PDB file of C-alpha atoms (C1' of nucleotides) in Angstrom:
ATOM      1  CA  UNK L 152       0.000   0.000   0.000  1.00 62.00           C
ATOM      2  CA  UNK L 153       2.940   2.254   0.700  1.00 84.00           C
ATOM      3  CA  UNK L 154       4.208   3.758  -2.538  1.00 91.00           C
ATOM      4  CA  UNK L 155       7.672   4.672  -1.343  1.00 96.00           C
ATOM      5  CA  UNK L 156       8.357   1.277   0.212  1.00 96.00           C
ATOM      6  CA  UNK L 157       7.126  -0.747  -2.713  1.00 96.00           C
ATOM      7  CA  UNK L 158       9.039   1.423  -5.137  1.00 96.00           C
ATOM      8  CA  UNK L 159      12.312   1.010  -3.268  1.00 97.00           C
ATOM      9  CA  UNK L 160      11.838  -2.712  -2.790  1.00 96.00           C
ATOM     10  CA  UNK L 161      11.001  -3.167  -6.448  1.00 96.00           C
ATOM     11  CA  UNK L 162      14.097  -1.296  -7.567  1.00 96.00           C
ATOM     12  CA  UNK L 163      16.292  -3.074  -5.054  1.00 96.00           C
ATOM     13  CA  UNK L 164      15.228  -6.534  -6.182  1.00 95.00           C
ATOM     14  CA  UNK L 165      15.426  -5.443  -9.787  1.00 93.00           C
ATOM     15  CA  UNK L 166      19.093  -4.656  -9.206  1.00 93.00           C
ATOM     16  CA  UNK L 167      19.686  -7.896  -7.370  1.00 94.00           C
ATOM     17  CA  UNK L 168      20.548  -6.248  -4.078  1.00 95.00           C
ATOM     18  CA  UNK L 169      19.802  -7.567  -0.625  1.00 95.00           C
ATOM     19  CA  UNK L 170      18.434  -5.301   2.079  1.00 96.00           C
ATOM     20  CA  UNK L 171      21.783  -5.407   3.800  1.00 96.00           C
ATOM     21  CA  UNK L 172      23.753  -4.655   0.666  1.00 96.00           C
ATOM     22  CA  UNK L 173      21.565  -1.680  -0.183  1.00 96.00           C
ATOM     23  CA  UNK L 174      21.916  -0.396   3.357  1.00 96.00           C
ATOM     24  CA  UNK L 175      25.678  -0.737   3.084  1.00 94.00           C
ATOM     25  CA  UNK L 176      25.779   1.228  -0.156  1.00 94.00           C
ATOM     26  CA  UNK L 177      23.527   3.919   1.281  1.00 93.00           C
ATOM     27  CA  UNK L 178      25.420   3.951   4.567  1.00 94.00           C
ATOM     28  CA  UNK L 179      22.324   3.506   6.695  1.00 96.00           C
ATOM     29  CA  UNK L 180      21.232   0.577   8.842  1.00 96.00           C
ATOM     30  CA  UNK L 181      19.641  -2.405   7.138  1.00 97.00           C
ATOM     31  CA  UNK L 182      16.799  -2.379   9.635  1.00 97.00           C
ATOM     32  CA  UNK L 183      15.889   1.113   8.569  1.00 97.00           C
ATOM     33  CA  UNK L 184      15.804   0.030   4.935  1.00 97.00           C
ATOM     34  CA  UNK L 185      13.456  -2.771   5.852  1.00 97.00           C
ATOM     35  CA  UNK L 186      11.185  -0.483   7.847  1.00 97.00           C
ATOM     36  CA  UNK L 187      10.909   1.927   4.955  1.00 97.00           C
ATOM     37  CA  UNK L 188      10.169  -0.888   2.547  1.00 97.00           C
ATOM     38  CA  UNK L 189       7.545  -2.248   4.909  1.00 96.00           C
ATOM     39  CA  UNK L 190       5.945   1.150   5.262  1.00 95.00           C
ATOM     40  CA  UNK L 191       6.586   1.326   9.002  1.00 95.00           C
ATOM     41  CA  UNK L 192       7.877   4.864   8.747  1.00 95.00           C
ATOM     42  CA  UNK L 193       5.416   7.711   8.581  1.00 93.00           C
ATOM     43  CA  UNK L 194       8.199  10.179   7.886  1.00 94.00           C
ATOM     44  CA  UNK L 195      11.327   9.233   5.983  1.00 96.00           C
ATOM     45  CA  UNK L 196      13.862  12.048   6.002  1.00 96.00           C
ATOM     46  CA  UNK L 197      15.092  13.508   2.708  1.00 96.00           C
ATOM     47  CA  UNK L 198      18.641  12.726   3.796  1.00 94.00           C
ATOM     48  CA  UNK L 199      17.883   9.029   3.950  1.00 96.00           C
ATOM     49  CA  UNK L 200      15.998   9.229   0.683  1.00 96.00           C
ATOM     50  CA  UNK L 201      18.990  10.857  -0.945  1.00 92.00           C
ATOM     51  CA  UNK L 202      21.281   8.114   0.256  1.00 93.00           C
ATOM     52  CA  UNK L 203      18.975   5.397  -0.972  1.00 95.00           C
ATOM     53  CA  UNK L 204      18.474   7.133  -4.296  1.00 93.00           C
ATOM     54  CA  UNK L 205      22.209   7.248  -4.783  1.00 89.00           C
ATOM     55  CA  UNK L 206      22.665   3.613  -3.777  1.00 91.00           C
ATOM     56  CA  UNK L 207      19.917   2.511  -6.127  1.00 92.00           C
ATOM     57  CA  UNK L 208      21.073   4.758  -8.965  1.00 89.00           C
ATOM     58  CA  UNK L 209      17.602   6.164  -9.123  1.00 91.00           C
ATOM     59  CA  UNK L 210      16.567   9.825  -9.389  1.00 91.00           C
ATOM     60  CA  UNK L 211      16.316  11.485  -6.003  1.00 92.00           C
ATOM     61  CA  UNK L 212      13.245  13.330  -7.201  1.00 91.00           C
ATOM     62  CA  UNK L 213      11.483  10.032  -7.801  1.00 93.00           C
ATOM     63  CA  UNK L 214      11.870   9.034  -4.176  1.00 95.00           C
ATOM     64  CA  UNK L 215      10.828  12.464  -3.001  1.00 95.00           C
ATOM     65  CA  UNK L 216       7.745  12.183  -5.165  1.00 94.00           C
ATOM     66  CA  UNK L 217       7.010   8.651  -3.963  1.00 95.00           C
ATOM     67  CA  UNK L 218       7.257   9.922  -0.404  1.00 95.00           C
ATOM     68  CA  UNK L 219       4.760  12.638  -1.269  1.00 92.00           C
ATOM     69  CA  UNK L 220       7.193  15.467  -0.617  1.00 93.00           C
ATOM     70  CA  UNK L 221       7.114  16.930  -4.106  1.00 89.00           C
ATOM     71  CA  UNK L 222       4.861  16.639  -7.092  1.00 78.00           C
ATOM     72  CA  UNK L 223       5.431  14.000  -9.698  1.00 67.00           C
ATOM     73  CA  UNK L 224       8.355  14.858 -11.967  1.00 58.00           C
ATOM     74  CA  UNK L 225       7.454  16.476 -15.235  1.00 50.00           C
ATOM     75  CA  UNK L 226       6.473  13.673 -17.536  1.00 45.00           C
ATOM     76  CA  UNK L 227       2.739  13.493 -16.943  1.00 41.00           C
ATOM     77  CA  UNK L 228       1.685  17.063 -16.415  1.00 41.00           C
ATOM     78  CA  UNK L 229      -1.907  16.779 -17.485  1.00 44.00           C
ATOM     79  CA  UNK L 230      -2.356  14.096 -14.894  1.00 43.00           C
ATOM     80  CA  UNK L 231      -5.914  14.266 -13.741  1.00 49.00           C
ATOM     81  CA  UNK L 232      -9.257  15.754 -14.233  1.00 57.00           C
ATOM     82  CA  UNK L 233     -10.104  18.674 -12.011  1.00 62.00           C
ATOM     83  CA  UNK L 234     -12.514  17.854  -9.281  1.00 63.00           C
ATOM     84  CA  UNK L 235     -15.963  19.200  -9.934  1.00 63.00           C
ATOM     85  CA  UNK L 236     -16.612  22.130  -7.706  1.00 67.00           C
ATOM     86  CA  UNK L 237     -13.285  23.897  -7.950  1.00 75.00           C
ATOM     87  CA  UNK L 238     -13.965  27.131  -9.739  1.00 71.00           C
ATOM     88  CA  UNK L 239     -12.717  30.590 -10.590  1.00 72.00           C
ATOM     89  CA  UNK L 240      -9.315  29.303 -11.588  1.00 73.00           C
ATOM     90  CA  UNK L 241      -9.180  30.929 -14.996  1.00 71.00           C
ATOM     91  CA  UNK L 242      -7.136  33.993 -14.187  1.00 73.00           C
ATOM     92  CA  UNK L 243      -4.841  32.561 -11.574  1.00 73.00           C
ATOM     93  CA  UNK L 244      -1.163  33.330 -11.979  1.00 72.00           C
ATOM     94  CA  UNK L 245       1.404  30.585 -12.100  1.00 72.00           C
ATOM     95  CA  UNK L 246       2.497  31.344  -8.575  1.00 72.00           C
ATOM     96  CA  UNK L 247      -1.062  31.231  -7.355  1.00 73.00           C
ATOM     97  CA  UNK L 248      -1.584  27.896  -9.053  1.00 75.00           C
ATOM     98  CA  UNK L 249       1.467  26.620  -7.256  1.00 72.00           C
ATOM     99  CA  UNK L 250       0.040  27.828  -3.993  1.00 76.00           C
ATOM    100  CA  UNK L 251      -3.280  26.149  -4.680  1.00 78.00           C
ATOM    101  CA  UNK L 252      -1.481  22.896  -5.393  1.00 74.00           C
ATOM    102  CA  UNK L 253       0.492  23.264  -2.211  1.00 75.00           C
ATOM    103  CA  UNK L 254      -2.708  23.859  -0.344  1.00 76.00           C
ATOM    104  CA  UNK L 255      -4.288  20.717  -1.781  1.00 78.00           C
ATOM    105  CA  UNK L 256      -1.238  18.754  -0.731  1.00 76.00           C
ATOM    106  CA  UNK L 257      -1.487  20.350   2.679  1.00 73.00           C
ATOM    107  CA  UNK L 258      -5.135  19.376   3.038  1.00 75.00           C
ATOM    108  CA  UNK L 259      -4.308  15.782   2.174  1.00 74.00           C
ATOM    109  CA  UNK L 260      -1.465  15.768   4.649  1.00 69.00           C
ATOM    110  CA  UNK L 261      -3.898  16.831   7.337  1.00 63.00           C
ATOM    111  CA  UNK L 262      -6.265  13.928   6.724  1.00 68.00           C
ATOM    112  CA  UNK L 263      -6.740  11.725   9.707  1.00 47.00           C
ATOM    113  CA  UNK L 264      -6.346   8.089   8.857  1.00 43.00           C
TER     114      UNK L 264
ATOM    115  CA  UNK F 154      23.358  31.330  10.214  1.00 60.00           C
ATOM    116  CA  UNK F 155      20.451  29.070   9.533  1.00 84.00           C
ATOM    117  CA  UNK F 156      18.917  29.866   6.176  1.00 91.00           C
ATOM    118  CA  UNK F 157      15.605  28.154   6.751  1.00 95.00           C
ATOM    119  CA  UNK F 158      14.997  29.719  10.137  1.00 96.00           C
ATOM    120  CA  UNK F 159      15.896  33.246   9.121  1.00 95.00           C
ATOM    121  CA  UNK F 160      13.793  32.963   5.995  1.00 96.00           C
ATOM    122  CA  UNK F 161      10.732  31.839   7.901  1.00 97.00           C
ATOM    123  CA  UNK F 162      11.178  34.417  10.616  1.00 96.00           C
ATOM    124  CA  UNK F 163      11.628  37.163   8.065  1.00 95.00           C
ATOM    125  CA  UNK F 164       8.481  36.212   6.199  1.00 95.00           C
ATOM    126  CA  UNK F 165       6.499  35.794   9.405  1.00 96.00           C
ATOM    127  CA  UNK F 166       7.378  39.250  10.680  1.00 95.00           C
ATOM    128  CA  UNK F 167       6.838  40.696   7.232  1.00 93.00           C
ATOM    129  CA  UNK F 168       3.260  39.456   7.415  1.00 93.00           C
ATOM    130  CA  UNK F 169       2.815  40.716  10.940  1.00 94.00           C
ATOM    131  CA  UNK F 170       2.293  37.287  12.448  1.00 95.00           C
ATOM    132  CA  UNK F 171       3.333  36.174  15.888  1.00 95.00           C
ATOM    133  CA  UNK F 172       5.001  32.813  16.418  1.00 96.00           C
ATOM    134  CA  UNK F 173       1.829  31.527  17.993  1.00 96.00           C
ATOM    135  CA  UNK F 174      -0.419  32.816  15.241  1.00 96.00           C
ATOM    136  CA  UNK F 175       1.760  31.242  12.558  1.00 96.00           C
ATOM    137  CA  UNK F 176       1.752  27.965  14.463  1.00 96.00           C
ATOM    138  CA  UNK F 177      -2.006  28.112  14.720  1.00 95.00           C
ATOM    139  CA  UNK F 178      -2.389  28.656  10.987  1.00 94.00           C
ATOM    140  CA  UNK F 179       0.024  25.840  10.223  1.00 94.00           C
ATOM    141  CA  UNK F 180      -1.549  23.577  12.835  1.00 94.00           C
ATOM    142  CA  UNK F 181       1.729  22.815  14.563  1.00 96.00           C
ATOM    143  CA  UNK F 182       2.994  23.763  18.000  1.00 96.00           C
ATOM    144  CA  UNK F 183       4.363  27.250  18.507  1.00 97.00           C
ATOM    145  CA  UNK F 184       7.426  25.830  20.204  1.00 97.00           C
ATOM    146  CA  UNK F 185       8.277  23.940  17.073  1.00 97.00           C
ATOM    147  CA  UNK F 186       8.024  27.115  15.015  1.00 97.00           C
ATOM    148  CA  UNK F 187      10.384  28.839  17.370  1.00 97.00           C
ATOM    149  CA  UNK F 188      12.897  25.979  17.296  1.00 97.00           C
ATOM    150  CA  UNK F 189      12.926  26.009  13.525  1.00 97.00           C
ATOM    151  CA  UNK F 190      13.382  29.769  13.438  1.00 97.00           C
ATOM    152  CA  UNK F 191      16.185  29.503  15.972  1.00 96.00           C
ATOM    153  CA  UNK F 192      17.873  26.772  13.943  1.00 95.00           C
ATOM    154  CA  UNK F 193      17.567  24.201  16.720  1.00 95.00           C
ATOM    155  CA  UNK F 194      16.338  21.563  14.319  1.00 95.00           C
ATOM    156  CA  UNK F 195      18.845  19.665  12.264  1.00 94.00           C
ATOM    157  CA  UNK F 196      16.076  17.981  10.306  1.00 94.00           C
ATOM    158  CA  UNK F 197      12.775  19.710   9.723  1.00 96.00           C
ATOM    159  CA  UNK F 198      10.263  17.353   8.187  1.00 96.00           C
ATOM    160  CA  UNK F 199       8.746  18.210   4.792  1.00 96.00           C
ATOM    161  CA  UNK F 200       5.275  17.884   6.325  1.00 94.00           C
ATOM    162  CA  UNK F 201       6.006  20.695   8.739  1.00 96.00           C
ATOM    163  CA  UNK F 202       7.573  22.743   5.977  1.00 96.00           C
ATOM    164  CA  UNK F 203       4.480  22.264   3.881  1.00 95.00           C
ATOM    165  CA  UNK F 204       2.255  23.457   6.701  1.00 95.00           C
ATOM    166  CA  UNK F 205       4.386  26.522   7.298  1.00 96.00           C
ATOM    167  CA  UNK F 206       4.574  27.306   3.601  1.00 95.00           C
ATOM    168  CA  UNK F 207       0.801  27.271   3.447  1.00 91.00           C
ATOM    169  CA  UNK F 208       0.436  29.412   6.546  1.00 93.00           C
ATOM    170  CA  UNK F 209       2.919  31.956   5.230  1.00 94.00           C
ATOM    171  CA  UNK F 210       1.528  31.889   1.685  1.00 91.00           C
ATOM    172  CA  UNK F 211       5.022  31.203   0.486  1.00 93.00           C
ATOM    173  CA  UNK F 212       6.121  28.653  -2.140  1.00 92.00           C
ATOM    174  CA  UNK F 213       6.679  25.244  -0.581  1.00 93.00           C
ATOM    175  CA  UNK F 214       9.651  24.716  -2.872  1.00 91.00           C
ATOM    176  CA  UNK F 215      11.354  27.761  -1.367  1.00 93.00           C
ATOM    177  CA  UNK F 216      11.266  26.219   2.076  1.00 95.00           C
ATOM    178  CA  UNK F 217      12.415  22.871   0.737  1.00 95.00           C
ATOM    179  CA  UNK F 218      15.302  24.624  -0.945  1.00 94.00           C
ATOM    180  CA  UNK F 219      16.125  26.652   2.155  1.00 95.00           C
ATOM    181  CA  UNK F 220      16.169  23.409   4.118  1.00 95.00           C
ATOM    182  CA  UNK F 221      18.588  21.963   1.575  1.00 92.00           C
ATOM    183  CA  UNK F 222      16.233  19.236   0.426  1.00 93.00           C
ATOM    184  CA  UNK F 223      16.119  20.334  -3.171  1.00 89.00           C
ATOM    185  CA  UNK F 224      18.543  22.371  -5.212  1.00 77.00           C
ATOM    186  CA  UNK F 225      16.404  25.056  -6.736  1.00 64.00           C
ATOM    187  CA  UNK F 226      12.788  26.083  -6.610  1.00 53.00           C
ATOM    188  CA  UNK F 227      11.123  23.921  -9.203  1.00 44.00           C
ATOM    189  CA  UNK F 228      10.107  26.228 -11.970  1.00 47.00           C
ATOM    190  CA  UNK F 229       6.807  25.103 -13.277  1.00 44.00           C
ATOM    191  CA  UNK F 230       6.998  23.368 -16.586  1.00 40.00           C
ATOM    192  CA  UNK F 231       4.494  23.926 -19.320  1.00 33.00           C
ATOM    193  CA  UNK F 232       1.667  26.018 -17.961  1.00 29.00           C
ATOM    194  CA  UNK F 233      -0.861  24.811 -20.526  1.00 30.00           C
ATOM    195  CA  UNK F 234      -4.347  25.804 -19.611  1.00 36.00           C
ATOM    196  CA  UNK F 235      -4.537  27.330 -16.202  1.00 36.00           C
ATOM    197  CA  UNK F 236      -6.886  24.725 -14.906  1.00 50.00           C
ATOM    198  CA  UNK F 237      -4.479  21.989 -16.006  1.00 55.00           C
ATOM    199  CA  UNK F 238      -1.924  23.334 -13.588  1.00 67.00           C
ATOM    200  CA  UNK F 239      -4.060  22.320 -10.658  1.00 75.00           C
ATOM    201  CA  UNK F 240      -3.627  18.653 -10.024  1.00 71.00           C
ATOM    202  CA  UNK F 241      -4.161  15.759  -7.675  1.00 72.00           C
ATOM    203  CA  UNK F 242      -7.726  16.778  -7.097  1.00 72.00           C
ATOM    204  CA  UNK F 243      -9.384  13.500  -8.030  1.00 68.00           C
ATOM    205  CA  UNK F 244     -10.148  12.200  -4.564  1.00 73.00           C
ATOM    206  CA  UNK F 245     -10.871  15.433  -2.751  1.00 73.00           C
ATOM    207  CA  UNK F 246     -13.907  15.411  -0.522  1.00 72.00           C
ATOM    208  CA  UNK F 247     -16.579  18.061  -0.854  1.00 70.00           C
ATOM    209  CA  UNK F 248     -15.363  19.730   2.290  1.00 62.00           C
ATOM    210  CA  UNK F 249     -11.841  19.838   0.944  1.00 70.00           C
ATOM    211  CA  UNK F 250     -13.048  21.272  -2.353  1.00 70.00           C
ATOM    212  CA  UNK F 251     -14.794  24.011  -0.419  1.00 61.00           C
ATOM    213  CA  UNK F 252     -11.588  24.712   1.413  1.00 65.00           C
ATOM    214  CA  UNK F 253      -9.675  24.925  -1.843  1.00 70.00           C
ATOM    215  CA  UNK F 254     -12.195  27.387  -3.228  1.00 66.00           C
ATOM    216  CA  UNK F 255     -11.970  29.460  -0.094  1.00 61.00           C
ATOM    217  CA  UNK F 256      -8.245  29.447  -0.447  1.00 65.00           C
ATOM    218  CA  UNK F 257      -8.406  30.571  -4.071  1.00 70.00           C
ATOM    219  CA  UNK F 258     -10.638  33.434  -3.003  1.00 61.00           C
ATOM    220  CA  UNK F 259      -8.158  34.267  -0.288  1.00 55.00           C
ATOM    221  CA  UNK F 260      -5.284  34.342  -2.760  1.00 62.00           C
ATOM    222  CA  UNK F 261      -7.148  36.720  -4.998  1.00 63.00           C
ATOM    223  CA  UNK F 262      -7.978  38.969  -2.075  1.00 51.00           C
ATOM    224  CA  UNK F 263      -4.280  39.224  -1.340  1.00 50.00           C
ATOM    225  CA  UNK F 264      -3.301  40.329  -4.789  1.00 60.00           C
ATOM    226  CA  UNK F 265      -2.969  44.073  -4.428  1.00 44.00           C
ATOM    227  CA  UNK F 266      -0.040  43.999  -2.032  1.00 41.00           C
TER     228      UNK F 266
ATOM    229  C1'  DA B  65      -3.384  52.651  38.080  1.00 63.04           C
ATOM    230  C1'  DG B  66      -4.942  47.411  37.871  1.00 63.04           C
ATOM    231  C1'  DA B  67      -6.726  43.491  35.291  1.00 63.04           C
ATOM    232  C1'  DT B  68      -6.323  40.806  31.195  1.00 63.04           C
ATOM    233  C1'  DA B  69      -4.593  39.121  27.042  1.00 63.04           C
ATOM    234  C1'  DT B  70      -0.553  38.280  24.053  1.00 63.04           C
ATOM    235  C1'  DT B  71       4.087  37.410  23.136  1.00 63.04           C
ATOM    236  C1'  DG B  72       8.556  35.029  23.372  1.00 63.04           C
ATOM    237  C1'  DT B  73      10.880  31.595  25.882  1.00 63.04           C
ATOM    238  C1'  DT B  74      12.087  27.495  28.580  1.00 63.04           C
ATOM    239  C1'  DG B  75      11.646  22.935  31.073  1.00 63.04           C
ATOM    240  C1'  DC B  76       9.352  18.613  30.815  1.00 63.04           C
ATOM    241  C1'  DT B  77       7.100  14.650  28.404  1.00 63.04           C
ATOM    242  C1'  DT B  78       5.708  11.740  24.574  1.00 63.04           C
ATOM    243  C1'  DT B  79       6.461   9.981  20.137  1.00 63.04           C
ATOM    244  C1'  DT B  80       9.218   8.410  16.487  1.00 63.04           C
ATOM    245  C1'  DA B  81      13.399   7.941  13.414  1.00 63.04           C
ATOM    246  C1'  DG B  82      17.256   5.374  13.313  1.00 63.04           C
ATOM    247  C1'  DG B  83      20.963   2.167  15.162  1.00 63.04           C
ATOM    248  C1'  DT B  84      22.806  -2.098  17.630  1.00 63.04           C
ATOM    249  C1'  DT B  85      22.378  -6.584  18.713  1.00 63.04           C
ATOM    250  C1'  DA B  86      20.582 -11.007  18.363  1.00 63.04           C
ATOM    251  C1'  DC B  87      17.802 -14.669  16.368  1.00 63.04           C
ATOM    252  C1'  DA B  88      16.211 -18.265  12.763  1.00 63.04           C
ATOM    253  C1'  DC B  89      16.705 -19.914   8.336  1.00 63.04           C
ATOM    254  C1'  DA B  90      18.991 -20.452   4.580  1.00 63.04           C
ATOM    255  C1'  DT B  91      23.096 -21.230   1.145  1.00 63.04           C
ATOM    256  C1'  DA B  92      27.336 -21.960   0.392  1.00 63.04           C
ATOM    257  C1'  DT B  93      32.256 -23.977   1.302  1.00 63.04           C
ATOM    258  C1'  DG B  94      35.823 -26.674   3.983  1.00 63.04           C
TER     259       DG B  94
ATOM    260  C1'  DC E 102      29.032 -33.748   7.998  1.00 63.04           C
ATOM    261  C1'  DA E 103      30.168 -29.199   9.957  1.00 63.04           C
ATOM    262  C1'  DT E 104      30.932 -24.297   9.927  1.00 63.04           C
ATOM    263  C1'  DA E 105      31.129 -20.295   8.023  1.00 63.04           C
ATOM    264  C1'  DT E 106      28.555 -16.558   5.471  1.00 63.04           C
ATOM    265  C1'  DG E 107      24.461 -14.195   3.823  1.00 63.04           C
ATOM    266  C1'  DT E 108      19.579 -13.065   4.416  1.00 63.04           C
ATOM    267  C1'  DG E 109      15.235 -11.410   6.455  1.00 63.04           C
ATOM    268  C1'  DT E 110      13.111 -10.300  10.796  1.00 63.04           C
ATOM    269  C1'  DA E 111      12.232  -8.743  15.415  1.00 63.04           C
ATOM    270  C1'  DA E 112      13.415  -6.909  20.280  1.00 63.04           C
ATOM    271  C1'  DC E 113      15.716  -3.467  22.555  1.00 63.04           C
ATOM    272  C1'  DC E 114      18.103   1.173  23.026  1.00 63.04           C
ATOM    273  C1'  DT E 115      19.087   6.301  22.103  1.00 63.04           C
ATOM    274  C1'  DA E 116      18.775  10.500  20.047  1.00 63.04           C
ATOM    275  C1'  DA E 117      16.035  13.697  17.955  1.00 63.04           C
ATOM    276  C1'  DA E 118      11.338  15.627  16.591  1.00 63.04           C
ATOM    277  C1'  DA E 119       7.305  17.519  18.267  1.00 63.04           C
ATOM    278  C1'  DG E 120       3.816  18.721  21.712  1.00 63.04           C
ATOM    279  C1'  DC E 121       2.316  20.436  26.536  1.00 63.04           C
ATOM    280  C1'  DA E 122       2.469  23.417  30.339  1.00 63.04           C
ATOM    281  C1'  DA E 123       4.192  27.103  32.703  1.00 63.04           C
ATOM    282  C1'  DC E 124       6.925  31.199  33.112  1.00 63.04           C
ATOM    283  C1'  DA E 125       8.338  36.394  32.752  1.00 63.04           C
ATOM    284  C1'  DA E 126       7.834  40.313  30.077  1.00 63.04           C
ATOM    285  C1'  DT E 127       5.157  43.208  27.297  1.00 63.04           C
ATOM    286  C1'  DA E 128       1.115  45.042  25.325  1.00 63.04           C
ATOM    287  C1'  DT E 129      -3.959  46.225  25.620  1.00 63.04           C
ATOM    288  C1'  DC E 130      -8.046  47.512  27.793  1.00 63.04           C
ATOM    289  C1'  DT E 131     -11.282  49.397  31.491  1.00 63.04           C
TER     290       DT E 131
END
DNA sequence: AGATATTGTTGCTTTTAGGTTACACATATG
DNA sequence: CATATGTGTAACCTAAAAGCAACAATATCT
């Protein structure tokens, strides 16, 4: 269910690395790698993500996106349909659009699960 | 010394907000805001940064960059239609949509300064 | 003036990220 | 066979993030 964990695990296995080997390359503990893969971490620090990205030879931005810290990297920009009910967006500036997107991300981050 | 802290403090004062008021808007503790401003945090989580960015009406990417998590503020790619720039809205609840609309209205009300 | 609210600040406590060690099950290698 | 060596997993420990409560100083109001 956890996007970040499944993504890392998939890439790790794809490269034929064990949890311990990946941890060694990233210079973090192997237990931490496992916890992240298992989705036991609610907050994985960007520092750790950077290390793992380097060890996996995978774009750092991809991990940041999988962790929900930044928006998906460029490729699919026209991702989704706008939810019905959001209006008056026609004359928004680019900066304002960014702020609206940030706000949406903020709302989702505030959801109680 | 601390780029993130000084940036946040500067913006907060610029908007005439107290530490407690900013914390209230961001829905985090006021002590945490102070610690971040004072540079007492070696790792500020992206979730907290996102909340503060929203409360300060400041680009989230700026805080991420100030925290050293990304290199440069991500310049938005192809703007396309304005509505297409707003994304990840598929599974928003009605209440959340209302909040987004309120926020858009708020942004527009802030335009003149 | 005095009462009250607001601000910045500082212990204290809880929660969580992250590490160290140890265990059980493999797969090699002598 | 034995005995290393590698692998995933789980219990325990600590350091750091984040919240709570209380404080002293300042501002605001009657």
